[in-house]
Amino acid sequence: MAKNNYYPEEVLIEKMESGEYGWLDYVNHFSAEWQEELAAYCAERALEINDAAAEEFVHYKSEQLEAAMGSGEA
C-alpha cells in the first residue's frame, strides 16, 4: 500500500477550498490515526467510507475537541 503524505491543517484547508481535495482526502492526509478512527466510526454506524461519512467524522472530531477544551482536558 502506498504511503500517504500528511499535511498540516492549513494546507488541507487550502486544498479543499481549491477543490483539489474532498472530505475523504482531508481525513486520509491528516493522519494515520484519523484514518483508523474513520474506519471504526463508519463500522460502528454502518456507514460507507466516503466523502459524506468523512465530513460527518470531521465534525464529530471538532465536537470532541470543543468538549475537551470546555472541560479543560485539551
mmCIF file of N, CA and C in Angstrom:
data_model
loop_
_atom_site.group_PDB
_atom_site.id
_atom_site.type_symbol
_atom_site.label_atom_id
_atom_site.label_comp_id
_atom_site.label_asym_id
_atom_site.label_seq_id
_atom_site.Cartn_x
_atom_site.Cartn_y
_atom_site.Cartn_z
ATOM 1 N N MET A 1 0.845 -1.192 0.000
ATOM 2 C CA MET A 1 0.000 0.000 0.000
ATOM 3 C C MET A 1 0.887 1.252 0.000
ATOM 4 N N ALA A 2 0.532 2.203 -0.798
ATOM 5 C CA ALA A 2 1.317 3.430 -0.905
ATOM 6 C C ALA A 2 1.194 4.243 0.380
ATOM 7 N N LYS A 3 2.290 4.870 0.760
ATOM 8 C CA LYS A 3 2.289 5.713 1.947
ATOM 9 C C LYS A 3 1.633 7.048 1.605
ATOM 10 N N ASN A 4 0.750 7.478 2.476
ATOM 11 C CA ASN A 4 0.119 8.787 2.284
ATOM 12 C C ASN A 4 1.034 9.882 2.789
ATOM 13 N N ASN A 5 0.963 11.015 2.155
ATOM 14 C CA ASN A 5 1.616 12.202 2.676
ATOM 15 C C ASN A 5 0.637 12.873 3.614
ATOM 16 N N TYR A 6 1.131 13.310 4.760
ATOM 17 C CA TYR A 6 0.286 14.020 5.718
ATOM 18 C C TYR A 6 0.661 15.491 5.683
ATOM 19 N N TYR A 7 -0.361 16.327 5.803
ATOM 20 C CA TYR A 7 -0.169 17.767 5.680
ATOM 21 C C TYR A 7 -0.725 18.477 6.904
ATOM 22 N N PRO A 8 -0.198 19.682 7.187
ATOM 23 C CA PRO A 8 -0.784 20.499 8.255
ATOM 24 C C PRO A 8 -2.222 20.882 7.884
ATOM 25 N N GLU A 9 -2.996 21.167 8.893
ATOM 26 C CA GLU A 9 -4.411 21.506 8.674
ATOM 27 C C GLU A 9 -4.574 22.674 7.699
ATOM 28 N N GLU A 10 -3.687 23.668 7.775
ATOM 29 C CA GLU A 10 -3.799 24.832 6.893
ATOM 30 C C GLU A 10 -3.681 24.416 5.422
ATOM 31 N N VAL A 11 -2.760 23.506 5.138
ATOM 32 C CA VAL A 11 -2.563 23.024 3.763
ATOM 33 C C VAL A 11 -3.794 22.248 3.306
ATOM 34 N N LEU A 12 -4.330 21.424 4.188
ATOM 35 C CA LEU A 12 -5.520 20.641 3.837
ATOM 36 C C LEU A 12 -6.710 21.547 3.543
ATOM 37 N N ILE A 13 -6.867 22.583 4.339
ATOM 38 C CA ILE A 13 -7.970 23.530 4.116
ATOM 39 C C ILE A 13 -7.802 24.211 2.756
ATOM 40 N N GLU A 14 -6.566 24.607 2.433
ATOM 41 C CA GLU A 14 -6.316 25.234 1.128
ATOM 42 C C GLU A 14 -6.659 24.277 -0.009
ATOM 43 N N LYS A 15 -6.282 23.013 0.129
ATOM 44 C CA LYS A 15 -6.556 22.032 -0.916
ATOM 45 C C LYS A 15 -8.060 21.796 -1.066
ATOM 46 N N MET A 16 -8.785 21.838 0.053
ATOM 47 C CA MET A 16 -10.244 21.677 -0.023
ATOM 48 C C MET A 16 -10.876 22.905 -0.669
ATOM 49 N N GLU A 17 -10.436 24.081 -0.265
ATOM 50 C CA GLU A 17 -11.009 25.317 -0.817
ATOM 51 C C GLU A 17 -10.754 25.435 -2.317
ATOM 52 N N SER A 18 -9.633 24.910 -2.785
ATOM 53 C CA SER A 18 -9.311 24.978 -4.212
ATOM 54 C C SER A 18 -10.036 23.894 -5.016
ATOM 55 N N GLY A 19 -10.663 22.944 -4.300
ATOM 56 C CA GLY A 19 -11.373 21.863 -4.973
ATOM 57 C C GLY A 19 -10.492 20.662 -5.270
ATOM 58 N N GLU A 20 -9.232 20.733 -4.865
ATOM 59 C CA GLU A 20 -8.304 19.624 -5.104
ATOM 60 C C GLU A 20 -8.641 18.417 -4.233
ATOM 61 N N TYR A 21 -9.083 18.669 -3.005
ATOM 62 C CA TYR A 21 -9.405 17.605 -2.048
ATOM 63 C C TYR A 21 -10.864 17.677 -1.636
ATOM 64 N N GLY A 22 -11.424 16.505 -1.328
ATOM 65 C CA GLY A 22 -12.729 16.397 -0.680
ATOM 66 C C GLY A 22 -12.507 15.985 0.768
ATOM 67 N N TRP A 23 -13.599 15.720 1.474
ATOM 68 C CA TRP A 23 -13.504 15.370 2.896
ATOM 69 C C TRP A 23 -12.713 14.094 3.136
ATOM 70 N N LEU A 24 -12.894 13.093 2.282
ATOM 71 C CA LEU A 24 -12.169 11.842 2.476
ATOM 72 C C LEU A 24 -10.670 12.062 2.280
ATOM 73 N N ASP A 25 -10.307 12.873 1.297
ATOM 74 C CA ASP A 25 -8.897 13.219 1.110
ATOM 75 C C ASP A 25 -8.352 13.936 2.347
ATOM 76 N N TYR A 26 -9.167 14.832 2.903
ATOM 77 C CA TYR A 26 -8.766 15.584 4.099
ATOM 78 C C TYR A 26 -8.386 14.616 5.213
ATOM 79 N N VAL A 27 -9.270 13.660 5.498
ATOM 80 C CA VAL A 27 -9.006 12.690 6.568
ATOM 81 C C VAL A 27 -7.785 11.832 6.234
ATOM 82 N N ASN A 28 -7.714 11.354 4.998
ATOM 83 C CA ASN A 28 -6.617 10.464 4.609
ATOM 84 C C ASN A 28 -5.251 11.142 4.652
ATOM 85 N N HIS A 29 -5.223 12.465 4.511
ATOM 86 C CA HIS A 29 -3.950 13.173 4.533
ATOM 87 C C HIS A 29 -3.732 13.937 5.837
ATOM 88 N N PHE A 30 -4.641 13.763 6.800
ATOM 89 C CA PHE A 30 -4.484 14.409 8.113
ATOM 90 C C PHE A 30 -3.554 13.585 8.995
ATOM 91 N N SER A 31 -3.888 12.276 9.165
ATOM 92 C CA SER A 31 -3.032 11.398 9.970
ATOM 93 C C SER A 31 -3.481 9.953 9.818
ATOM 94 N N ALA A 32 -2.551 9.046 10.090
ATOM 95 C CA ALA A 32 -2.882 7.615 10.084
ATOM 96 C C ALA A 32 -3.907 7.323 11.170
ATOM 97 N N GLU A 33 -3.786 8.010 12.300
ATOM 98 C CA GLU A 33 -4.722 7.819 13.411
ATOM 99 C C GLU A 33 -6.150 8.151 12.969
ATOM 100 N N TRP A 34 -6.297 9.267 12.245
ATOM 101 C CA TRP A 34 -7.637 9.641 11.783
ATOM 102 C C TRP A 34 -8.172 8.641 10.777
ATOM 103 N N GLN A 35 -7.310 8.066 9.947
ATOM 104 C CA GLN A 35 -7.765 7.042 9.002
ATOM 105 C C GLN A 35 -8.350 5.861 9.760
ATOM 106 N N GLU A 36 -7.652 5.426 10.810
ATOM 107 C CA GLU A 36 -8.131 4.302 11.616
ATOM 108 C C GLU A 36 -9.417 4.661 12.343
ATOM 109 N N GLU A 37 -9.471 5.870 12.901
ATOM 110 C CA GLU A 37 -10.673 6.306 13.619
ATOM 111 C C GLU A 37 -11.869 6.427 12.679
ATOM 112 N N LEU A 38 -11.642 6.901 11.456
ATOM 113 C CA LEU A 38 -12.731 6.999 10.477
ATOM 114 C C LEU A 38 -13.272 5.608 10.166
ATOM 115 N N ALA A 39 -12.389 4.646 9.969
ATOM 116 C CA ALA A 39 -12.822 3.274 9.678
ATOM 117 C C ALA A 39 -13.675 2.735 10.820
ATOM 118 N N ALA A 40 -13.250 2.961 12.065
ATOM 119 C CA ALA A 40 -14.015 2.496 13.231
ATOM 120 C C ALA A 40 -15.341 3.246 13.336
ATOM 121 N N TYR A 41 -15.305 4.564 13.111
ATOM 122 C CA TYR A 41 -16.507 5.404 13.159
ATOM 123 C C TYR A 41 -17.550 4.886 12.170
ATOM 124 N N CYS A 42 -17.107 4.595 10.955
ATOM 125 C CA CYS A 42 -18.024 4.113 9.921
ATOM 126 C C CYS A 42 -18.535 2.704 10.250
ATOM 127 N N ALA A 43 -17.664 1.843 10.749
ATOM 128 C CA ALA A 43 -18.077 0.483 11.097
ATOM 129 C C ALA A 43 -19.127 0.496 12.202
ATOM 130 N N GLU A 44 -18.926 1.340 13.212
ATOM 131 C CA GLU A 44 -19.878 1.435 14.332
ATOM 132 C C GLU A 44 -21.243 1.941 13.890
ATOM 133 N N ARG A 45 -21.268 2.736 12.831
ATOM 134 C CA ARG A 45 -22.517 3.367 12.374
ATOM 135 C C ARG A 45 -23.035 2.771 11.065
ATOM 136 N N ALA A 46 -22.416 1.698 10.603
ATOM 137 C CA ALA A 46 -22.787 1.030 9.345
ATOM 138 C C ALA A 46 -22.790 2.018 8.173
ATOM 139 N N LEU A 47 -21.743 2.846 8.110
ATOM 140 C CA LEU A 47 -21.601 3.828 7.036
ATOM 141 C C LEU A 47 -20.526 3.366 6.060
ATOM 142 N N GLU A 48 -20.691 3.738 4.794
ATOM 143 C CA GLU A 48 -19.628 3.533 3.825
ATOM 144 C C GLU A 48 -18.563 4.593 4.072
ATOM 145 N N ILE A 49 -17.321 4.242 3.820
ATOM 146 C CA ILE A 49 -16.252 5.225 3.936
ATOM 147 C C ILE A 49 -16.240 6.031 2.636
ATOM 148 N N ASN A 50 -16.766 7.251 2.725
ATOM 149 C CA ASN A 50 -16.848 8.127 1.553
ATOM 150 C C ASN A 50 -16.776 9.581 2.023
ATOM 151 N N ASP A 51 -16.925 10.514 1.093
ATOM 152 C CA ASP A 51 -16.825 11.935 1.451
ATOM 153 C C ASP A 51 -17.857 12.353 2.492
ATOM 154 N N ALA A 52 -19.091 11.874 2.365
ATOM 155 C CA ALA A 52 -20.144 12.259 3.312
ATOM 156 C C ALA A 52 -19.821 11.768 4.719
ATOM 157 N N ALA A 53 -19.378 10.526 4.830
ATOM 158 C CA ALA A 53 -19.029 9.976 6.142
ATOM 159 C C ALA A 53 -17.804 10.683 6.706
ATOM 160 N N ALA A 54 -16.840 11.006 5.845
ATOM 161 C CA ALA A 54 -15.638 11.702 6.300
ATOM 162 C C ALA A 54 -15.983 13.100 6.812
ATOM 163 N N GLU A 55 -16.908 13.782 6.137
ATOM 164 C CA GLU A 55 -17.334 15.105 6.601
ATOM 165 C C GLU A 55 -17.992 14.993 7.974
ATOM 166 N N GLU A 56 -18.861 14.011 8.143
ATOM 167 C CA GLU A 56 -19.529 13.787 9.428
ATOM 168 C C GLU A 56 -18.486 13.500 10.516
ATOM 169 N N PHE A 57 -17.488 12.692 10.175
ATOM 170 C CA PHE A 57 -16.429 12.342 11.115
ATOM 171 C C PHE A 57 -15.632 13.579 11.537
ATOM 172 N N VAL A 58 -15.285 14.436 10.583
ATOM 173 C CA VAL A 58 -14.518 15.642 10.908
ATOM 174 C C VAL A 58 -15.319 16.536 11.855
ATOM 175 N N HIS A 59 -16.616 16.659 11.627
ATOM 176 C CA HIS A 59 -17.459 17.462 12.524
ATOM 177 C C HIS A 59 -17.525 16.809 13.912
ATOM 178 N N TYR A 60 -17.596 15.492 13.939
ATOM 179 C CA TYR A 60 -17.593 14.746 15.196
ATOM 180 C C TYR A 60 -16.300 15.012 15.971
ATOM 181 N N LYS A 61 -15.151 14.985 15.273
ATOM 182 C CA LYS A 61 -13.862 15.249 15.916
ATOM 183 C C LYS A 61 -13.809 16.680 16.437
ATOM 184 N N SER A 62 -14.377 17.625 15.702
ATOM 185 C CA SER A 62 -14.414 19.029 16.150
ATOM 186 C C SER A 62 -15.231 19.159 17.430
ATOM 187 N N GLU A 63 -16.359 18.460 17.473
ATOM 188 C CA GLU A 63 -17.195 18.492 18.674
ATOM 189 C C GLU A 63 -16.461 17.882 19.862
ATOM 190 N N GLN A 64 -15.722 16.795 19.632
ATOM 191 C CA GLN A 64 -14.934 16.174 20.705
ATOM 192 C C GLN A 64 -13.892 17.160 21.236
ATOM 193 N N LEU A 65 -13.207 17.850 20.330
ATOM 194 C CA LEU A 65 -12.181 18.809 20.733
ATOM 195 C C LEU A 65 -12.801 19.952 21.534
ATOM 196 N N GLU A 66 -13.936 20.478 21.062
ATOM 197 C CA GLU A 66 -14.600 21.567 21.776
ATOM 198 C C GLU A 66 -15.017 21.129 23.169
ATOM 199 N N ALA A 67 -15.534 19.910 23.295
ATOM 200 C CA ALA A 67 -15.952 19.391 24.597
ATOM 201 C C ALA A 67 -14.737 19.230 25.516
ATOM 202 N N ALA A 68 -13.638 18.729 24.973
ATOM 203 C CA ALA A 68 -12.422 18.547 25.771
ATOM 204 C C ALA A 68 -11.870 19.902 26.233
ATOM 205 N N MET A 69 -11.910 20.877 25.346
ATOM 206 C CA MET A 69 -11.429 22.212 25.704
ATOM 207 C C MET A 69 -12.332 22.826 26.774
ATOM 208 N N GLY A 70 -13.629 22.606 26.645
ATOM 209 C CA GLY A 70 -14.573 23.143 27.612
ATOM 210 C C GLY A 70 -14.420 22.545 28.994
ATOM 211 N N SER A 71 -13.982 21.283 29.045
ATOM 212 C CA SER A 71 -13.811 20.615 30.335
ATOM 213 C C SER A 71 -12.369 20.700 30.835
ATOM 214 N N GLY A 72 -11.522 21.405 30.081
ATOM 215 C CA GLY A 72 -10.137 21.573 30.485
ATOM 216 C C GLY A 72 -9.240 20.385 30.178
ATOM 217 N N GLU A 73 -9.716 19.448 29.363
ATOM 218 C CA GLU A 73 -8.926 18.253 29.028
ATOM 219 C C GLU A 73 -8.012 18.478 27.826
ATOM 220 N N ALA A 74 -8.219 19.560 27.089
ATOM 221 C CA ALA A 74 -7.375 19.801 25.901
ATOM 222 C C ALA A 74 -6.694 21.151 26.005
#
